[in-house]
Amino acid sequence: MASVGKIARRTFLIGAAAIAGGVAVGYYYYRKPFANPLEAGLGKGEATFNPYVKIGADSAITIVAPRAEMGQGVSTTLAAMVAEELDVSLDQVKVEHGPASYAYYNSGIMEDGGPFAFFDESATAEAVRSGLLVVGKLLALQGTGGSSSTRDGFDKMRQAGAAARQMLIAAAAQSLGVAAGELETLNGSILHKASGKSVTYGDVAATAAANAPPAEVRLKDKADWKLLGKPQKRVDMLAKVTGAPIFGIDVRLPDMLYGTVKMSPRFWAKPVAADFSKAEKMPGVVKIVPIETNYGQGFGIIAENTWAAFKAAEAIEAKWADPDYPLDSAAIDGVLKRALGEKGSALRDDGDVDTAFADAPRERIVEAGYAVPYLAHTTMEPMNATAQLKDGVLDIWCGNQAPTILRQLCANQLGIEQDKITVHTTFLGGGFGRRIEMDYALYAAQIAKETGGRPIKVTWTREEDTRHDAYRPAAVGKFQARLGDDGLPIALDIKLASPSVIAGVLRRLFPSVSPIGPDKTIVDGAFDQPYTIPNYRVSGNAAPVSIPAGFWRSVGASINGFFHEGFMDEIAVAGKIDPVELRKKLMADYPAALKVVEKVAEMANWGEALPPGKAKGIAFSLSFGSWVAEVVQVADTPNGIRIEKMWIAADVGTALDPDIIKAQLTSAAIYGLSAAMSQEITFADGAVEQSNFHDFDAMRIFQCPEFEVAVLENFHKMGGVGEIGTPPAAPALANAIFALTGKRIRSLPLSKEVTFA
């Protein structure tokens, strides 16, 4: 298997050939199945049928759900896919993450990476999607992100369960001397009702696994589902509520050392001078070592306990070189605005926008500028990793969203082969895109070179975490609409600018790969929305700011959801049209969008007469294949604006676990509301100014609104879940504040303009 970096470069270079179906590049690799990684670690009496299923002679069933469990419930839903077809209940199985392996590649994360809206089902769009699925197989990235886990796993994991079940039935038929068609399965047993004979899965597992898998796999009809489509008890919940040591920060190993890092506060800047004398004399400090990776430079502290490492890091006195980006937020904003003024790449260009505006009366023009700041992820579990390098072999324990990338980068960092590295993926105490980055793992691996074979757990302080993130980038937008005589827009021109997330990620993860073409994440959530406007242009520019930008929950849609839906509200006001009615008129060609707007309006009793001091706002966003509308109700109180209630309607196509979907919609909305209310990352002297929750806070429990959530299944394709509730949250809140106060707020956080109770 070629390295990911080499495949990525080759794939980008041949571009159109890969899109055409993989004939020109690696077709053999595309068709060839990956080896089953479970075969190497089977226990006594245990058999494996494919990379997702192990069954012991005692009928113990293990299902591998190879996506990061970070609270979103993915381990439950993926396991339910296998269990459904295996005809067992979830309480009969053990669920594991599984090893780092190409067999667990996620091609779904690539499928909608082309410049097409989700609802675009033209021959060209579908050809590109098919080609990107091929690219996904060639890249073989085992990653969790893009709200893609259930979409990617829906076929392959059900097929894994169904194939295992068919193999077990075939083996049972041979054992019992009956025809396979006369056998039934139930809760881990195979029954022959005519004779009353039966065997357990464990009785025939070894024989079944030794046979070839079936040429044709038969999946259950949706009408026959017992688990899928219904709420399931979370398989991760017992460990979490009982405080089991399941997170990376819980790892304990014999003879373990402890450490932390002190990285340059100016990204990419090298140390000019450093004084370790105070730190090295502190009790419990073992050694201070240099760190240099794709993420920058700094120092690692090795100590006998974490507190000693933290105090020694504080005692290091260092001076750092100047960064290659502007030193403060005002200067960064200037770069963004200059980029906004340049001609951008248009990913949507319907009609003739320039002509539509050429003769527009001034009173028919609506214009506005929008802006959002940098944002940190601030996961509740700070970054950490435990590493042991002994006899040229690395074991590393951490929560991560991309085990194969972690393995490859650690191999590159240490100069060893990937087969000498074992990645132990723990549960994640929050991810949101932060743990697809690999800095915490690389630092631990490099520090482990200096411990003489002893394991070391490297834990970041909250301050180090907040100030060394891969941030959601700051962004600016310029919006212009021309209204017709009926108040509806006949032309819309959107210009967007932000630093490139894709270029930033490639610099850190695959520095040998250069990005090709425009970064779609800059315009996601704006160019791909289901609004019919005759003349509609959306263009974007990458602003040259090298502060690390990364994947943050819902990525570009989190930015452009606020921009686009805030401006849609402005169009409604200028055109004297109710905001819900405006959306319904413009979405008439897209029934899925129309139905979620109608549903959320019905839920919220939109249009009712509210008492003085209360108001509602609405917003919509299509992201990651799901259609979501949200309404927020706010109230004016003596202590400030109180967010009273939020209604959410989401069409996910196929709802595999309604309760998990509702929980994720609520979670994502709270994440979006938190950012909208008070969060921002600012810069001074080249460094991040915020450091902890006191100056980068999240919504508190007493501020949280009541939620009412409806899950719809109207669209014919399955959508994602984990991120989709975030994009509409900020604009719904801002639009409600306008309805309440008459104040149109076009930049975040909103707390700069209003006070929240």
Coordinates of C-alpha atoms in Angstrom, one line a residue, residues 118 140 245 292 304 313 323 346 374 389 463 470 472 578 588 662 741 757:
F118 CA -26.2 18.1 -2.2
A140 CA -7.8 4.9 2.4
P245 CA -11.0 5.0 32.5
E292 CA 10.1 20.3 16.1
E304 CA 7.7 12.4 37.6
A313 CA 6.8 24.8 31.7
P323 CA 5.6 35.2 12.8
A346 CA -17.3 31.6 -8.2
Y374 CA -11.4 33.0 14.9
L389 CA 9.0 3.9 22.2
E463 CA -3.9 27.5 28.4
A470 CA -6.2 24.8 14.6
R472 CA -12.0 28.0 12.8
D578 CA -42.4 37.5 6.5
A588 CA -40.6 26.0 -3.7
K662 CA -32.2 14.6 18.5
T741 CA -34.7 45.1 19.4
A757 CA -29.0 37.0 30.8

